[in-house]
Structure formats: C-alpha cells, structure tokens
C-alpha positions as a Python dict, from the first residue, in 0.01 Angstrom:
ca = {
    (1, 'X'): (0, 0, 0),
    (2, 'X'): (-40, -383, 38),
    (3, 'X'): (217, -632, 19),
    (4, 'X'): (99, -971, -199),
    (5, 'X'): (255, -1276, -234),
    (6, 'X'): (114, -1492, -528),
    (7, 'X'): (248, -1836, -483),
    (8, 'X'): (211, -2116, -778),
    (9, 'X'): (383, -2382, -914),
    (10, 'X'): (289, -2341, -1263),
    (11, 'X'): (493, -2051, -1438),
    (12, 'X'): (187, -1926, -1658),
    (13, 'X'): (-79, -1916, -1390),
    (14, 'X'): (113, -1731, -1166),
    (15, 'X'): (269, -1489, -1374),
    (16, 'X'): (-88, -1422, -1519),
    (17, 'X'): (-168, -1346, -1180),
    (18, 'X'): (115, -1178, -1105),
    (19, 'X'): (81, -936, -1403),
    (20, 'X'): (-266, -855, -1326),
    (21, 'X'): (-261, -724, -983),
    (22, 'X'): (78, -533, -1128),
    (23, 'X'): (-193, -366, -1357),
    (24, 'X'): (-360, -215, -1091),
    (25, 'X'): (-268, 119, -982),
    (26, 'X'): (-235, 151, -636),
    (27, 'X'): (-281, -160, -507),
    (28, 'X'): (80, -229, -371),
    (29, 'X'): (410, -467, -414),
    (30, 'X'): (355, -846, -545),
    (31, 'X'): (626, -1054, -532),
    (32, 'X'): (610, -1466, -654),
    (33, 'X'): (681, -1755, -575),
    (34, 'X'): (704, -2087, -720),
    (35, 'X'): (637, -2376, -432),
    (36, 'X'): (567, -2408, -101),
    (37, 'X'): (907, -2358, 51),
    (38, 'X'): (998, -2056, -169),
    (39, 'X'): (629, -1932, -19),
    (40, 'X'): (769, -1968, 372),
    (41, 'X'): (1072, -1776, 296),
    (42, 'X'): (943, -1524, 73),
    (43, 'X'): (687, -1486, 379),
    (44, 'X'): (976, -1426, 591),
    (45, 'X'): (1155, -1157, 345),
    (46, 'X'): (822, -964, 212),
    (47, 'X'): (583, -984, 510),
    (48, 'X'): (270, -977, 331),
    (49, 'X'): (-29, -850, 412),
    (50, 'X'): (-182, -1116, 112),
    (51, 'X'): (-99, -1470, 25),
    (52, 'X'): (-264, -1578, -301),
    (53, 'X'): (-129, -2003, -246),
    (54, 'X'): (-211, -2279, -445),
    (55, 'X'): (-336, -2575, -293),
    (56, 'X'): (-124, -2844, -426),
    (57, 'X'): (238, -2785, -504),
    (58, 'X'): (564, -3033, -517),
    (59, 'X'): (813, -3019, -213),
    (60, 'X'): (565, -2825, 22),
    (61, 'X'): (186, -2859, -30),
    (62, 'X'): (-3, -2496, -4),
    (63, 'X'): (-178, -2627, 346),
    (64, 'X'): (162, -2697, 480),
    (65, 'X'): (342, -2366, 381),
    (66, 'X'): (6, -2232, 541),
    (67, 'X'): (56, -2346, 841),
    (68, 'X'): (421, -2278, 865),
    (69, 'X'): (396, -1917, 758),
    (70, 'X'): (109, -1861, 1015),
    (71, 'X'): (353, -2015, 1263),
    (72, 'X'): (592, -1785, 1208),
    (73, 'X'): (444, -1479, 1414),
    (74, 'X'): (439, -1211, 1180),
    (75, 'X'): (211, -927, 1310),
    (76, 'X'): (-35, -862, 1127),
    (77, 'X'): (-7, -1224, 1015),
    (78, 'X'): (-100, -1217, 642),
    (79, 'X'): (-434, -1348, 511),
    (80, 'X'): (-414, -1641, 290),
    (81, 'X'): (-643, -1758, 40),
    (82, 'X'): (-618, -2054, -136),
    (83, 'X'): (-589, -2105, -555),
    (84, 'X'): (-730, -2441, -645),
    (85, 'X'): (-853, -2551, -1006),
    (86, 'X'): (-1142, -2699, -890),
    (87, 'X'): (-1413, -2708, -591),
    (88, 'X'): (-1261, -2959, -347),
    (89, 'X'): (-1480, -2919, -35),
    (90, 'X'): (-1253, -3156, 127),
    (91, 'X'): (-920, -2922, 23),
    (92, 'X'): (-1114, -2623, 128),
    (93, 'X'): (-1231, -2696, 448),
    (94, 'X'): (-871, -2822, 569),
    (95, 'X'): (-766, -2431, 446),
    (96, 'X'): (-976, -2262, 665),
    (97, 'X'): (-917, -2516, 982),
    (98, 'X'): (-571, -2449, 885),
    (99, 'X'): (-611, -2042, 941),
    (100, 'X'): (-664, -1900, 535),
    (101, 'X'): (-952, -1674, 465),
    (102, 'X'): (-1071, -1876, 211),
    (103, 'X'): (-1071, -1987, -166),
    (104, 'X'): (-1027, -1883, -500),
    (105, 'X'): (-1119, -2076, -845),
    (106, 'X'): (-807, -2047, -1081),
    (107, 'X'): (-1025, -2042, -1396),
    (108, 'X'): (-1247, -1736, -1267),
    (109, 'X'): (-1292, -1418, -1429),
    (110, 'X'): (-978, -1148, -1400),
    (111, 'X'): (-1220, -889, -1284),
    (112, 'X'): (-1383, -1125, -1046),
    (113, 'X'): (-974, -1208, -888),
    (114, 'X'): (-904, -850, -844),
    (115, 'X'): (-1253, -780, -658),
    (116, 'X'): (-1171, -1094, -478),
    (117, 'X'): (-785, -969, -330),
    (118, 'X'): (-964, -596, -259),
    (119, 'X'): (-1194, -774, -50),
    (120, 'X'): (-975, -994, 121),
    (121, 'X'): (-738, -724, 242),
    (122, 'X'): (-1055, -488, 370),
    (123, 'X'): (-1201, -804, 508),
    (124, 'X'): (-1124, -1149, 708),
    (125, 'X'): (-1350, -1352, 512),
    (126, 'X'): (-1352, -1429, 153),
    (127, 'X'): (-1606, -1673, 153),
    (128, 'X'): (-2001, -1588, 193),
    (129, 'X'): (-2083, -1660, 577),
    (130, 'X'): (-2350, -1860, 416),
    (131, 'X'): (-2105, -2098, 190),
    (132, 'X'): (-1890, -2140, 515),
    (133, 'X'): (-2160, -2308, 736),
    (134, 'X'): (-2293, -2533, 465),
    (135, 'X'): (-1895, -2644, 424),
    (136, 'X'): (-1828, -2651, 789),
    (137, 'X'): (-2155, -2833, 847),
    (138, 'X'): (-2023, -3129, 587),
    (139, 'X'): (-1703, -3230, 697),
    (140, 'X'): (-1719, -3073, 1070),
    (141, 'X'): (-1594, -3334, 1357),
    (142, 'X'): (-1747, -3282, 1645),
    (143, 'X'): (-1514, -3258, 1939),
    (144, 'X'): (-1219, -3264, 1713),
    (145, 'X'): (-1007, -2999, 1861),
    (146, 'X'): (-618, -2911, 1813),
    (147, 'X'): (-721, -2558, 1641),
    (148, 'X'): (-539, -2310, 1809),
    (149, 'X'): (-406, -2366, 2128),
    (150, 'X'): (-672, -2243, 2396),
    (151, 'X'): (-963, -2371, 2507),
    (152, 'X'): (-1375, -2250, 2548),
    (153, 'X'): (-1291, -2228, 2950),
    (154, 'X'): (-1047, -1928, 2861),
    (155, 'X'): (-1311, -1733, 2730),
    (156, 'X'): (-1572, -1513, 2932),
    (157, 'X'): (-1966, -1550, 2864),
    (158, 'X'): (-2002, -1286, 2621),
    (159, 'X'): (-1677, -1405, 2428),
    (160, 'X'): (-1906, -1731, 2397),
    (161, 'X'): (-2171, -1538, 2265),
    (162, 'X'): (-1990, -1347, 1990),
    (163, 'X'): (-1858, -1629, 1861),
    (164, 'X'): (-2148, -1845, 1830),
    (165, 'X'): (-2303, -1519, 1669),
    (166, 'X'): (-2012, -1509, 1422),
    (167, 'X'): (-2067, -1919, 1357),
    (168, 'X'): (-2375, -1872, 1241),
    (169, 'X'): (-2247, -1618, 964),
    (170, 'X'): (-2353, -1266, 1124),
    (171, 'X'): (-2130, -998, 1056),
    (172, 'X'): (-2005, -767, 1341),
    (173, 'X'): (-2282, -511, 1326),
    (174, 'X'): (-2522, -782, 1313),
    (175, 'X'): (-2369, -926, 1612),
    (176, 'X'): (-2431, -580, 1810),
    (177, 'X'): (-2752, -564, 1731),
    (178, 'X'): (-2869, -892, 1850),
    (179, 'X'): (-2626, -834, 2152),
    (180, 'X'): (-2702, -492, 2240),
    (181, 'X'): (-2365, -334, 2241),
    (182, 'X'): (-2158, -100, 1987),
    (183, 'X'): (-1978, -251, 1698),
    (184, 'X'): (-1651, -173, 1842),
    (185, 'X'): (-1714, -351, 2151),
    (186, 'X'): (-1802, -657, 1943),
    (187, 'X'): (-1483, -623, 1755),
    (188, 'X'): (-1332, -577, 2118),
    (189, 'X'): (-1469, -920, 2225),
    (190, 'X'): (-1422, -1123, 1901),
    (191, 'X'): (-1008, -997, 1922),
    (192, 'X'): (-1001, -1143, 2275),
    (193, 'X'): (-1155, -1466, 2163),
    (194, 'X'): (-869, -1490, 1844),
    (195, 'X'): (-592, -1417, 2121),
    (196, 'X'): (-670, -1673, 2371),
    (197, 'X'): (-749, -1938, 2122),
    (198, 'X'): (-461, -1816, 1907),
    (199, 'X'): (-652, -1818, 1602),
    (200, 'X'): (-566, -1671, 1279),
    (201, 'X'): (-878, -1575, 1087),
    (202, 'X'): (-1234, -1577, 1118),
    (203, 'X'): (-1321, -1840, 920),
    (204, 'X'): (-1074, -2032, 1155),
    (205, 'X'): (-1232, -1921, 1433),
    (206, 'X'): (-1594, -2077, 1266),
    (207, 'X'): (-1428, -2403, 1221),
    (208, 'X'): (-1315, -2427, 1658),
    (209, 'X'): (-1692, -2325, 1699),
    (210, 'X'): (-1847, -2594, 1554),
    (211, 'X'): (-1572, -2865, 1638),
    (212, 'X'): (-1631, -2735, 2035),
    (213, 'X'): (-1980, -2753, 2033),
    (214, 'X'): (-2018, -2388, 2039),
    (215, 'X'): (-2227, -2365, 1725),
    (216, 'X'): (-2388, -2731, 1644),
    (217, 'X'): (-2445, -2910, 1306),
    (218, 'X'): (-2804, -2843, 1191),
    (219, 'X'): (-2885, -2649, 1514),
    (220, 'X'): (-2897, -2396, 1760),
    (221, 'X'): (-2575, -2222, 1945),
    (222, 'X'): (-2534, -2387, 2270),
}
C-alpha cells in the first residue's frame, strides 16, 4: 500500500486529485496539503512513498519544499513529481536537477493521472528517456556542478559507464546488454553511483551526467 501526498495550493485542484486516487481501490493512503511548508511537514508525519507538488505555491515554492523534503533523509526518500499548468521547460528542468521524477500537466486526462502515479511508484522516471535528453540538452550548463555532493573521481570505471548508458535514455536491461552483465548487476552499479553522488532519482542522476561531461550535448559519452 503506497503512501501519497498531493500537495496544491488551490482547494479544487487538489481535492479533485485527492478524490481520484481515493477512488482507486488498492492503491494506498493520500493525505493533502495546501503549500509548500504544510508539504515539508506533512513529509515528515506521512513519509510518502509519492509526492504529487505543484510547482508554484505562496510561502514555499514546490522546488523549495522539494529540496527540503529530499533533505530530510527519509529512506526510501519519496518520489516527487511536479503539477504545473503549463509546459515550462525552464520550471521542469530545475525539478529534476532538484531530485523529482518528473512532471505532470494539471489539465490532463484523469485516466492518464492515475496511469501516471502507478508508474511513478513502479518506476524512477516519469518522463520518456527520450523527452529528458531533448530537455536536458536545452538548458544543460556544462560544468555546472553542486548536484549532489560527490564527485565523477568517487566512482569506479564501470560506474562511469552505466551512467553515461542511463544519460543517453537506456533502461537497465538495455544497459546489460550493451555492457555484458546481468540486470541486477547493473542495478548494483547504478545504486553505487546514486550513493556516492548522493543523488535522489534518476532523472537527477541524468542532469550531473551531462553538467560533468559524462554524457555531452549533441554527442557521444565521454
């Protein structure tokens, strides 16, 4: 059973929401809440495995609560996708450097939500590979840093490897097949990698690649 927080500032969005994913049987606890700071401490409380936050909120913007709540240590820490009204590449990309999972359209279908939050708690990446790189590849900074706080020197050659594999959008038995190995030791490797660099989701971990130099703009891996 899943724990989801659904976190908006607007009452009839979120209890829309909020009564949907109540509709469906099985799917766990959802709990609300209306801004930013409410989100942190409800976070705190709930622990959940889900965080459905809006992007722009008074008191404590949905990037900022993001951060906070990924700072706070909870194990698992909770995947969090963001709610925005609109396709803000800018918004969107600052998410996922920020550790969520990805994005979600407020206006989109109710069926389309609910396959959306089953995906996101079987998976660590809402977003298509695909639609990650093309982001990524807009707004990227090369040499940027300050994700995480590691380093590429803490990680081994084949911890290299998997993640410029997993920059480029291939999925973990992808990854073993161009690498040779078993799934699970590709899932063994990519863990390592989101340890040292003390990252919180894959599409986070996309983000350090291509602002290291790992995975390049319009080419090749290094």
């Amino acid at each position: 059973m899943a724990r989801i927080l659904v976190v908006d500032d607007q009452h009839l969005i979120r209890s829309g929401i909020v009564t949907l994913l109540r509709t469906v049987e099985g799917l766990g606890t959802v709990v609300e809440a209306s801004d930013g700071v409410e989100a942190v401490a409800a976070a705190r409380e709930h622990h959940p495995d889900l965080i459905l936050m809006d992007i722009k909120m008074p008191r404590l913007s949905g990037l900022a609560a993001a951060e906070r709540i990924l700072a706070l240590g909870l194990d698992p820490a909770p995947r969090i996708v963001v709610l925005t009204t609109f396709d803000d590449d800018e918004f969107v990309y600052a998410a996922l450097r920020a550790g969520c999972s990805g994005f979600l359209l407020k206006d989109m279908p109710p069926q389309q939500l609910l396959s959306a939050v089953t995906a996101t708690l079987s998976a660590d990446l809402l977003v298509a590979p695909a639609h990650v790189r093309r982001l990524i590849e807009r707004h990227v900074h090369p040499q940027r840093s300050g994700i995480g706080t590691g380093s590429t020197s803490m990680l081994t050659g084949r911890e290299v490897e998997v993640l410029g594999y997993v920059a480029k959008g291939l999925g973990n038995e992808e990854i073993a097949g161009h690498m040779c190995v078993s799934e699970s030791t590709v899932k063994t490797h990519l863990h390592r990698v989101m340890t040292k660099l003390h990252l919180h989701s894959r599409a986070q971990a996309v983000v350090f690649a291509y602002e290291t130099g790992i995975a390049q703009v319009g080419g090749e891996r290094r």
